[in-house]
Tab-separated table of C-alpha atoms and ligand atoms in Angstrom:
chain	number	residue	atom	x	y	z
A	1	MET	CA	-9.630	32.356	86.633
A	2	GLN	CA	-11.997	35.094	87.726
A	3	ILE	CA	-13.250	37.417	84.999
A	4	LEU	CA	-15.211	40.616	85.506
A	5	VAL	CA	-17.754	41.107	82.731
A	6	THR	CA	-19.092	44.647	82.822
A	7	GLY	CA	-22.430	45.049	81.057
A	8	GLY	CA	-22.771	41.274	81.380
A	9	LEU	CA	-26.572	41.336	81.246
A	10	GLY	CA	-26.540	43.197	77.916
A	11	TYR	CA	-26.681	41.774	74.410
A	12	ILE	CA	-23.021	40.951	73.763
A	13	GLY	CA	-22.115	40.599	77.455
A	14	SER	CA	-24.721	37.902	78.170
A	15	HIS	CA	-23.638	35.760	75.207
A	16	THR	CA	-19.990	36.161	76.189
A	17	THR	CA	-20.757	35.242	79.802
A	18	VAL	CA	-22.365	32.001	78.592
A	19	GLU	CA	-19.275	31.205	76.526
A	20	LEU	CA	-16.918	32.007	79.433
A	21	LEU	CA	-18.872	29.864	81.900
A	22	GLN	CA	-18.963	26.987	79.434
A	23	LYS	CA	-15.171	27.243	79.118
A	24	GLY	CA	-14.781	26.996	82.891
A	25	PHE	CA	-14.078	30.644	83.769
A	26	ASP	CA	-15.446	32.072	86.992
A	27	VAL	CA	-17.521	35.133	86.063
A	28	VAL	CA	-18.537	38.239	87.995
A	29	ILE	CA	-21.163	40.253	86.126
A	30	VAL	CA	-21.543	43.949	86.826
A	31	ASP	CA	-24.504	45.755	85.315
A	32	ASP	CA	-26.682	48.709	86.286
A	33	LEU	CA	-29.714	47.469	84.306
A	34	SER	CA	-29.800	50.739	82.351
A	35	ASN	CA	-30.281	48.736	79.140
A	36	SER	CA	-30.947	45.182	80.291
A	37	LYS	CA	-33.265	43.047	82.356
A	38	LEU	CA	-32.561	41.048	85.478
A	39	ASN	CA	-34.150	37.879	84.074
A	40	VAL	CA	-31.210	37.572	81.642
A	41	PHE	CA	-29.241	36.410	84.678
A	42	ASP	CA	-31.637	33.480	85.181
A	43	LYS	CA	-31.428	32.597	81.498
A	44	VAL	CA	-27.618	32.556	81.617
A	45	LYS	CA	-27.746	30.234	84.639
A	46	GLU	CA	-30.284	27.992	82.921
A	47	ILE	CA	-28.276	27.700	79.686
A	48	THR	CA	-24.985	26.946	81.432
A	49	GLY	CA	-26.085	25.206	84.632
A	50	LYS	CA	-23.610	27.511	86.395
A	51	LYS	CA	-24.011	30.472	88.695
A	52	PRO	CA	-21.917	33.549	88.051
A	53	TYR	CA	-21.764	36.350	90.634
A	54	LEU	CA	-23.952	39.353	89.941
A	55	GLU	CA	-23.354	42.867	91.253
A	56	ILE	CA	-25.875	45.559	90.333
A	57	ILE	CA	-23.538	48.545	90.248
A	58	ASP	CA	-23.358	51.703	88.190
A	59	LEU	CA	-19.721	51.906	87.127
A	60	LYS	CA	-19.887	55.685	87.357
A	61	ASP	CA	-20.073	55.207	91.141
A	62	LYS	CA	-16.398	55.382	92.233
A	63	ILE	CA	-17.024	54.169	95.791
A	64	LYS	CA	-18.914	51.086	94.647
A	65	VAL	CA	-16.287	50.279	92.033
A	66	GLU	CA	-13.523	50.501	94.672
A	67	LYS	CA	-15.496	48.105	96.885
A	68	LEU	CA	-15.952	45.740	93.940
A	69	PHE	CA	-12.184	45.516	93.526
A	70	ARG	CA	-11.771	44.917	97.279
A	71	ASP	CA	-14.372	42.135	97.256
A	72	PHE	CA	-13.001	40.220	94.272
A	73	ASN	CA	-9.611	39.417	92.843
A	74	PHE	CA	-10.022	39.662	89.072
A	75	ASP	CA	-7.563	38.092	86.660
A	76	GLY	CA	-9.260	39.643	83.658
A	77	ILE	CA	-11.890	42.184	82.682
A	78	ILE	CA	-14.106	42.290	79.618
A	79	HIS	CA	-15.524	45.786	79.495
A	80	PHE	CA	-18.829	45.954	77.589
A	81	ALA	CA	-20.712	48.444	79.784
A	82	ALA	CA	-21.532	51.561	77.798
A	83	HIS	CA	-24.468	53.413	76.322
A	84	LYS	CA	-24.684	52.577	72.613
A	85	SER	CA	-27.394	54.573	70.883
A	86	VAL	CA	-25.898	56.771	68.180
A	87	ASN	CA	-29.087	58.869	67.990
A	88	GLU	CA	-29.395	59.389	71.721
A	89	SER	CA	-25.740	60.397	71.924
A	90	VAL	CA	-26.346	63.254	69.490
A	91	ASN	CA	-29.110	64.629	71.748
A	92	PHE	CA	-27.437	63.844	75.086
A	93	PRO	CA	-23.682	63.915	74.475
A	94	GLU	CA	-22.803	64.522	78.148
A	95	LYS	CA	-24.651	61.368	79.183
A	96	TYR	CA	-22.413	59.434	76.782
A	97	PHE	CA	-19.132	61.063	77.774
A	98	LYS	CA	-19.876	60.646	81.487
A	99	ASN	CA	-20.924	57.026	81.235
A	100	ASN	CA	-18.700	55.558	78.562
A	101	ILE	CA	-15.515	57.344	79.571
A	102	GLY	CA	-16.289	57.623	83.305
A	103	ALA	CA	-16.898	53.881	83.657
A	104	LEU	CA	-13.585	53.006	81.993
A	105	GLU	CA	-11.662	55.492	84.132
A	106	ASN	CA	-13.182	54.149	87.350
A	107	LEU	CA	-12.119	50.640	86.392
A	108	LEU	CA	-8.567	51.657	85.462
A	109	GLU	CA	-8.114	53.591	88.716
A	110	ASN	CA	-8.404	50.289	90.561
A	111	ILE	CA	-5.898	48.352	88.475
A	112	ASP	CA	-2.285	48.480	89.573
A	113	GLU	CA	-0.994	45.021	88.833
A	114	GLU	CA	-1.159	42.344	86.127
A	115	MET	CA	-4.519	42.385	84.339
A	116	TYR	CA	-5.968	41.050	81.092
A	117	PHE	CA	-8.384	43.564	79.641
A	118	ILE	CA	-10.666	43.405	76.602
A	119	PHE	CA	-12.417	46.537	75.428
A	120	SER	CA	-15.545	46.807	73.239
A	121	SER	CA	-14.863	49.297	70.502
A	122	SER	CA	-16.611	49.701	67.183
A	123	CYS	CA	-16.055	49.944	63.441
A	124	THR	CA	-17.594	53.388	63.845
A	125	VAL	CA	-14.083	54.669	64.731
A	126	TYR	CA	-13.142	54.376	61.026
A	127	GLY	CA	-16.017	56.573	59.781
A	128	GLN	CA	-16.406	56.226	55.999
A	129	ALA	CA	-13.195	54.488	55.025
A	130	ASP	CA	-11.666	55.364	51.653
A	131	ARG	CA	-11.585	51.770	50.416
A	132	MET	CA	-12.667	48.266	51.363
A	133	PRO	CA	-12.061	45.996	53.191
A	134	ILE	CA	-11.102	48.003	56.269
A	135	THR	CA	-7.800	46.998	57.847
A	136	GLU	CA	-6.595	48.079	61.273
A	137	THR	CA	-4.025	50.341	59.586
A	138	PHE	CA	-6.798	52.636	58.290
A	139	PRO	CA	-6.949	56.088	59.890
A	140	ILE	CA	-9.376	56.940	62.671
A	141	LYS	CA	-11.658	59.586	61.151
A	142	LYS	CA	-13.470	62.426	62.885
A	143	SER	CA	-16.444	60.827	64.554
A	144	GLU	CA	-19.997	61.293	63.226
A	145	SER	CA	-21.489	61.077	66.743
A	146	PRO	CA	-20.614	61.605	70.412
A	147	TYR	CA	-21.052	57.828	70.823
A	148	GLY	CA	-18.315	57.191	68.254
A	149	GLU	CA	-16.164	59.828	69.880
A	150	THR	CA	-16.404	58.054	73.257
A	151	LYS	CA	-15.031	54.896	71.613
A	152	GLN	CA	-12.133	56.822	70.069
A	153	ILE	CA	-11.351	58.504	73.409
A	154	CYS	CA	-11.511	55.203	75.322
A	155	GLU	CA	-9.145	53.584	72.820
A	156	GLY	CA	-6.704	56.453	73.432
A	157	ILE	CA	-7.025	56.174	77.224
A	158	LEU	CA	-6.260	52.448	77.051
A	159	LYS	CA	-3.270	52.950	74.769
A	160	ASN	CA	-1.775	55.472	77.193
A	161	PHE	CA	-2.578	53.290	80.188
A	162	CYS	CA	-0.761	50.368	78.522
A	163	GLU	CA	2.318	52.501	77.916
A	164	ALA	CA	2.429	53.468	81.586
A	165	ASN	CA	1.621	49.972	82.929
A	166	PRO	CA	3.614	47.143	81.340
A	167	LEU	CA	1.725	44.494	83.332
A	168	PHE	CA	-1.596	45.618	81.879
A	169	ASN	CA	-2.474	43.694	78.722
A	170	ASN	CA	-5.253	45.098	76.576
A	171	ILE	CA	-7.031	44.006	73.435
A	172	THR	CA	-9.392	46.480	71.819
A	173	LEU	CA	-11.976	44.822	69.585
A	174	ARG	CA	-13.622	46.886	66.868
A	175	TYR	CA	-16.879	45.068	66.211
A	176	PHE	CA	-18.681	45.434	62.905
A	177	ASN	CA	-22.450	44.643	63.004
A	178	PRO	CA	-23.453	41.996	65.563
A	179	ILE	CA	-26.774	40.261	64.856
A	180	GLY	CA	-28.647	37.107	65.878
A	181	ALA	CA	-29.251	35.312	69.127
A	182	HIS	CA	-28.110	32.316	71.155
A	183	LYS	CA	-28.954	28.875	69.759
A	184	SER	CA	-31.001	28.101	72.889
A	185	GLY	CA	-33.434	30.877	71.900
A	186	MET	CA	-33.231	32.079	75.501
A	187	ILE	CA	-31.052	35.183	75.163
A	188	GLY	CA	-30.739	37.746	72.390
A	189	GLU	CA	-30.935	41.449	71.720
A	190	LEU	CA	-33.462	43.392	73.812
A	191	PRO	CA	-33.919	46.777	72.188
A	192	LEU	CA	-35.870	49.159	74.417
A	193	GLY	CA	-38.469	51.097	72.436
A	194	LYS	CA	-38.139	51.578	68.707
A	195	PRO	CA	-35.011	49.812	67.420
A	196	GLU	CA	-32.380	51.866	65.603
A	197	ASN	CA	-30.622	48.856	64.129
A	198	LEU	CA	-31.696	46.995	61.038
A	199	VAL	CA	-32.169	43.415	62.243
A	200	PRO	CA	-34.309	44.080	65.342
A	201	PHE	CA	-36.454	46.440	63.261
A	202	LEU	CA	-36.764	43.759	60.607
A	203	THR	CA	-37.771	40.979	63.034
A	204	GLN	CA	-40.258	43.306	64.771
A	205	THR	CA	-41.783	44.079	61.373
A	206	ALA	CA	-41.950	40.386	60.503
A	207	ILE	CA	-43.811	39.613	63.710
A	208	GLY	CA	-46.165	42.588	63.360
A	209	LYS	CA	-44.845	44.832	66.169
A	210	ARG	CA	-43.866	47.388	63.507
A	211	GLU	CA	-45.941	48.072	60.460
A	212	GLN	CA	-43.211	48.617	57.914
A	213	LEU	CA	-39.442	48.610	57.630
A	214	VAL	CA	-38.002	51.638	55.875
A	215	VAL	CA	-34.828	51.026	53.873
A	216	PHE	CA	-32.751	54.155	54.355
A	217	GLY	CA	-31.881	55.085	50.778
A	218	ASP	CA	-31.332	53.085	47.591
A	219	ASP	CA	-29.351	55.665	45.648
A	220	TYR	CA	-25.900	54.963	47.079
A	221	ASN	CA	-22.999	53.919	44.921
A	222	THR	CA	-23.304	50.184	45.720
A	223	SER	CA	-24.459	47.150	43.711
A	224	ASP	CA	-28.177	47.692	44.479
A	225	GLY	CA	-27.999	51.244	45.817
A	226	THR	CA	-28.412	50.325	49.504
A	227	CYS	CA	-25.714	50.513	52.195
A	228	VAL	CA	-23.355	47.621	52.797
A	229	ARG	CA	-22.353	46.224	56.212
A	230	ASP	CA	-20.511	43.279	57.728
A	231	TYR	CA	-23.032	41.319	59.840
A	232	ILE	CA	-21.490	38.963	62.401
A	233	HIS	CA	-23.323	36.260	64.384
A	234	ILE	CA	-23.494	37.103	68.097
A	235	GLU	CA	-22.197	33.641	69.021
A	236	ASP	CA	-19.084	34.267	66.926
A	237	LEU	CA	-18.691	37.628	68.614
A	238	ALA	CA	-19.014	36.012	72.047
A	239	GLY	CA	-16.400	33.433	71.063
A	240	VAL	CA	-13.824	36.002	69.996
A	241	HIS	CA	-13.676	37.401	73.540
A	242	VAL	CA	-12.826	34.003	74.962
A	243	SER	CA	-10.225	33.420	72.233
A	244	CYS	CA	-8.623	36.795	72.955
A	245	LEU	CA	-8.631	36.166	76.692
A	246	GLU	CA	-6.937	32.790	76.199
A	247	TYR	CA	-4.421	34.416	73.849
A	248	LEU	CA	-3.527	36.945	76.568
A	249	ILE	CA	-3.409	34.315	79.322
A	250	GLN	CA	-1.079	32.184	77.192
A	251	LYS	CA	1.074	35.308	76.716
A	252	LYS	CA	0.929	35.045	72.940
A	253	ASN	CA	0.490	38.799	72.523
A	254	LYS	CA	3.455	40.689	71.124
A	255	ALA	CA	2.530	44.032	72.653
A	256	ASN	CA	0.493	44.961	75.725
A	257	TYR	CA	-1.811	47.110	73.565
A	258	GLU	CA	-3.313	45.319	70.568
A	259	PHE	CA	-6.431	46.061	68.536
A	260	TYR	CA	-8.419	44.014	66.052
A	261	ASN	CA	-11.353	44.203	63.671
A	262	VAL	CA	-14.065	41.661	64.388
A	263	GLY	CA	-16.359	40.843	61.502
A	264	THR	CA	-16.915	38.213	58.834
A	265	GLY	CA	-14.951	39.986	56.122
A	266	LYS	CA	-18.019	39.983	53.851
A	267	GLY	CA	-20.267	42.903	52.980
A	268	LEU	CA	-24.018	42.549	52.518
A	269	SER	CA	-26.392	45.265	51.318
A	270	VAL	CA	-29.599	46.126	53.188
A	271	LEU	CA	-31.708	44.594	50.395
A	272	GLU	CA	-29.536	41.470	50.284
A	273	LEU	CA	-30.000	41.070	54.018
A	274	ILE	CA	-33.785	41.485	53.802
A	275	ASN	CA	-33.985	38.986	50.942
A	276	LEU	CA	-31.854	36.481	52.807
A	277	PHE	CA	-34.001	36.852	55.932
A	278	GLU	CA	-37.137	36.193	53.879
A	279	LYS	CA	-35.562	33.162	52.221
A	280	VAL	CA	-34.090	31.388	55.265
A	281	ASN	CA	-37.137	32.015	57.448
A	282	ASN	CA	-39.817	31.749	54.804
A	283	VAL	CA	-41.487	35.016	55.854
A	284	LYS	CA	-42.333	38.193	53.946
A	285	ILE	CA	-41.151	41.578	55.156
A	286	ASN	CA	-43.277	44.652	54.552
A	287	TYR	CA	-40.699	47.252	53.539
A	288	ARG	CA	-40.389	50.366	51.442
A	289	ILE	CA	-37.518	52.481	50.215
A	290	GLY	CA	-37.213	55.746	52.136
A	291	GLU	CA	-34.856	58.682	52.523
A	292	ARG	CA	-31.204	58.271	53.402
A	293	ARG	CA	-30.461	58.313	57.160
A	294	LYS	CA	-28.203	61.187	58.196
A	295	GLY	CA	-24.708	60.083	59.186
A	296	ASP	CA	-24.833	56.606	57.592
A	297	VAL	CA	-21.580	55.379	56.125
A	298	VAL	CA	-22.130	53.848	52.687
A	299	ILE	CA	-19.992	50.730	52.913
A	300	ALA	CA	-18.172	49.102	55.817
A	301	PHE	CA	-16.765	45.613	55.942
A	302	ALA	CA	-13.734	44.288	57.704
A	303	ASP	CA	-10.450	42.770	56.725
A	304	VAL	CA	-10.185	40.107	59.418
A	305	SER	CA	-6.800	38.660	58.522
A	306	LYS	CA	-4.955	40.257	61.462
A	307	ILE	CA	-7.021	38.519	64.150
A	308	LEU	CA	-6.832	35.205	62.262
A	309	LYS	CA	-3.056	35.461	61.951
A	310	ASN	CA	-2.319	36.545	65.532
A	311	VAL	CA	-5.124	35.119	67.664
A	312	GLY	CA	-6.154	32.276	65.356
A	313	TRP	CA	-9.817	33.299	65.518
A	314	GLU	CA	-12.317	33.202	62.659
A	315	CYS	CA	-16.102	33.017	62.287
A	316	LYS	CA	-17.859	29.668	62.468
A	317	PHE	CA	-21.424	30.804	61.766
A	318	SER	CA	-22.990	32.215	58.595
A	319	VAL	CA	-25.269	35.224	58.184
A	320	GLU	CA	-28.026	32.702	57.359
A	321	ASP	CA	-27.508	31.088	60.800
A	322	ALA	CA	-27.666	34.526	62.410
A	323	LEU	CA	-30.874	35.493	60.617
A	324	LYS	CA	-32.532	32.199	61.557
A	325	SER	CA	-31.580	32.653	65.204
A	326	SER	CA	-32.822	36.258	65.269
A	327	TRP	CA	-36.226	35.140	63.990
A	328	ILE	CA	-36.476	32.337	66.586
A	329	TRP	CA	-35.550	34.883	69.260
A	330	GLU	CA	-38.192	37.369	68.124
A	331	LYS	CA	-40.856	34.640	68.180
A	332	ASN	CA	-39.759	33.564	71.674
A	333	LEU	CA	-39.974	37.169	72.883
A	334	LYS	CA	-43.584	37.221	71.781
A	335	ASN	CA	-44.346	34.256	74.018
A	336	GLU	CA	-42.782	35.802	77.141
B	1	NAD	P1	-26.155	46.571	75.607
B	1	NAD	O1	-26.757	47.895	75.882
B	1	NAD	O2	-27.055	45.441	75.297
B	1	NAD	O3	-25.227	46.143	76.840
B	1	NAD	C1	-24.513	47.072	77.612
B	1	NAD	C2	-24.812	46.755	79.076
B	1	NAD	O4	-24.070	47.647	79.897
B	1	NAD	C3	-26.287	46.926	79.441
B	1	NAD	O5	-26.732	45.756	80.092
B	1	NAD	C4	-26.316	48.133	80.372
B	1	NAD	O6	-27.322	48.016	81.342
B	1	NAD	C5	-24.909	48.104	80.954
B	1	NAD	N1	-24.381	49.404	81.374
B	1	NAD	C6	-24.342	50.558	80.662
B	1	NAD	N2	-23.773	51.536	81.407
B	1	NAD	C7	-23.425	50.975	82.597
B	1	NAD	C8	-22.798	51.464	83.780
B	1	NAD	N3	-22.447	52.727	83.918
B	1	NAD	N4	-22.592	50.596	84.797
B	1	NAD	C9	-22.959	49.311	84.691
B	1	NAD	N5	-23.554	48.795	83.605
B	1	NAD	C10	-23.786	49.614	82.570
B	1	NAD	O7	-25.086	46.782	74.449
B	1	NAD	P2	-24.292	45.693	73.589
B	1	NAD	O8	-24.848	45.677	72.229
B	1	NAD	O9	-24.185	44.424	74.354
B	1	NAD	O10	-22.886	46.409	73.498
B	1	NAD	C11	-21.824	46.071	74.380
B	1	NAD	C12	-20.626	46.926	74.045
B	1	NAD	O11	-20.268	46.742	72.672
B	1	NAD	C13	-20.851	48.425	74.205
B	1	NAD	O12	-19.663	49.001	74.696
B	1	NAD	C14	-21.114	48.906	72.790
B	1	NAD	O13	-20.772	50.246	72.625
B	1	NAD	C15	-20.198	47.985	72.007
B	1	NAD	N6	-20.606	47.787	70.602
B	1	NAD	C16	-21.862	47.343	70.321
B	1	NAD	C17	-22.240	47.157	68.993
B	1	NAD	C18	-23.632	46.706	68.633
B	1	NAD	O14	-24.043	46.915	67.494
B	1	NAD	N7	-24.367	46.065	69.531
B	1	NAD	C19	-21.321	47.415	67.968
B	1	NAD	C20	-20.055	47.868	68.293
B	1	NAD	C21	-19.703	48.041	69.631
B	2	WQD	C1	-27.399	48.912	59.143
B	2	WQD	C2	-27.897	49.342	57.774
B	2	WQD	C3	-28.943	51.504	57.734
B	2	WQD	C4	-32.409	50.475	60.144
B	2	WQD	C5	-24.709	51.047	64.047
B	2	WQD	C6	-23.878	52.076	64.787
B	2	WQD	C7	-22.461	51.619	64.899
B	2	WQD	C8	-22.364	50.214	65.478
B	2	WQD	C9	-23.260	49.263	64.771
B	2	WQD	C10	-22.048	50.338	67.847
B	2	WQD	C11	-27.614	50.809	57.475
B	2	WQD	C12	-29.924	50.411	57.369
B	2	WQD	C13	-31.223	50.414	59.455
B	2	WQD	C14	-33.632	50.642	59.415
B	2	WQD	C15	-32.370	50.635	57.377
B	2	WQD	N1	-22.793	50.183	66.846
B	2	WQD	N2	-31.197	50.498	58.090
B	2	WQD	N3	-33.553	50.707	58.048
B	2	WQD	O1	-25.599	51.935	60.998
B	2	WQD	O2	-24.045	50.008	60.552
B	2	WQD	O3	-24.179	50.901	62.783
B	2	WQD	O4	-24.597	49.791	64.717
B	2	WQD	O5	-20.883	50.632	67.883
B	2	WQD	O6	-21.802	52.541	65.706
B	2	WQD	O7	-23.942	53.294	64.085
B	2	WQD	O8	-26.115	49.607	61.876
B	2	WQD	O9	-28.161	48.280	62.065
B	2	WQD	O10	-28.297	50.791	62.349
B	2	WQD	O11	-27.867	49.846	60.102
B	2	WQD	O12	-32.361	50.715	56.148
B	2	WQD	O13	-34.730	50.741	59.975
B	2	WQD	O14	-29.321	49.217	57.743
B	2	WQD	O15	-29.136	52.636	56.922
B	2	WQD	O16	-27.297	50.910	56.126
B	2	WQD	P1	-24.990	50.692	61.464
B	2	WQD	P2	-27.677	49.620	61.683
């Protein structure tokens, strides 16, 4: 089966491509290199011993997307390609609306027959949920950022598209916090510039690229005062896409629009995560407590029973595994 992986050179896309190739799928990667590097393609080939197709295309380019669909005959699409910086989206909202929504629309315009489709959404669509854990029945709250709004809009577009096209089968995955790197140490997260997310900032501090990690607030109403998140190993996250694709191919889905939380189901505070990183990797992190970060939700962790019940998927890796792999990755980056 031929699967189009958009954003396949990015963090989640590259790990998923590896998993797909190892399961025997034929993969066509599309990426515009706006947040990735070409050498990821070589690493994917080296890890798997297989050669996916690669098309350097900006999905906003209608003409090139039409040609892509003429050149290949996709059975399924996993759509990762999007801009993902919450901060940047606040300053450049149009860039986010044009790219994240425009890319999806250009893909859908070329689909008129049976297609399996998996869409990368985010726990950000829930905003600050009223209670924990977050189930898929929780309301979608007004978004804190244009980035979050693009995810909400794309979910709506896909829902409508499914209603109008019974042969189109979509799964929307709402990821919680992906962390870690591939066990080979060859691919991982490549944040450009100063990282916004906790784990890349932490590993860069550990290795000396950053002087100090600032913990954004310790006066929240949580066990130790710091925010709580659900950190999922990137290899688990890659695996869920393959499980969902197989579930669609085997026609186990009950509706042609389904959506799932993807996390571990466990919440960890910022301080717990730092302590765990220090313990499993035997390194000290230079950190201090700072001001709260504007827009942060206090607690977010997933109820993952729906995806276990329907798709039969659950995590195999621990947060400890993820933190070990992220440290190995950071050290390998230093040697590049
Ligand atoms: P990433 O930036 O590493 O990967 C996205 C890839 O898409 C990049 O390689 C980029 O070059 C490419 N891309 C962006 N716009 C494109 C376009 N117009 N045409 C072609 N390629 C384009 O991000 P990621 O962390 O791998 O995230 C993948 C998806 O998951 C995104 O949709 C993101 O919003 C979503 N997501 C990520 C997280 C997270 O914390 N990483 C959490 C929830 C959801
Ligand atoms: C985790 C915790 C910070 C950095 C973001 C997006 C969300 C989704 C996942 C895509 C928070 C704290 C962080 C630092 C810190 N992405 N922190 N010091 O905020 O859960 O979500 O990524 O869809 O949309 O908003 O992840 O890694 O930024 O932060 O104390 O230098 O770490 O306050 O509590 P977050 P994160």
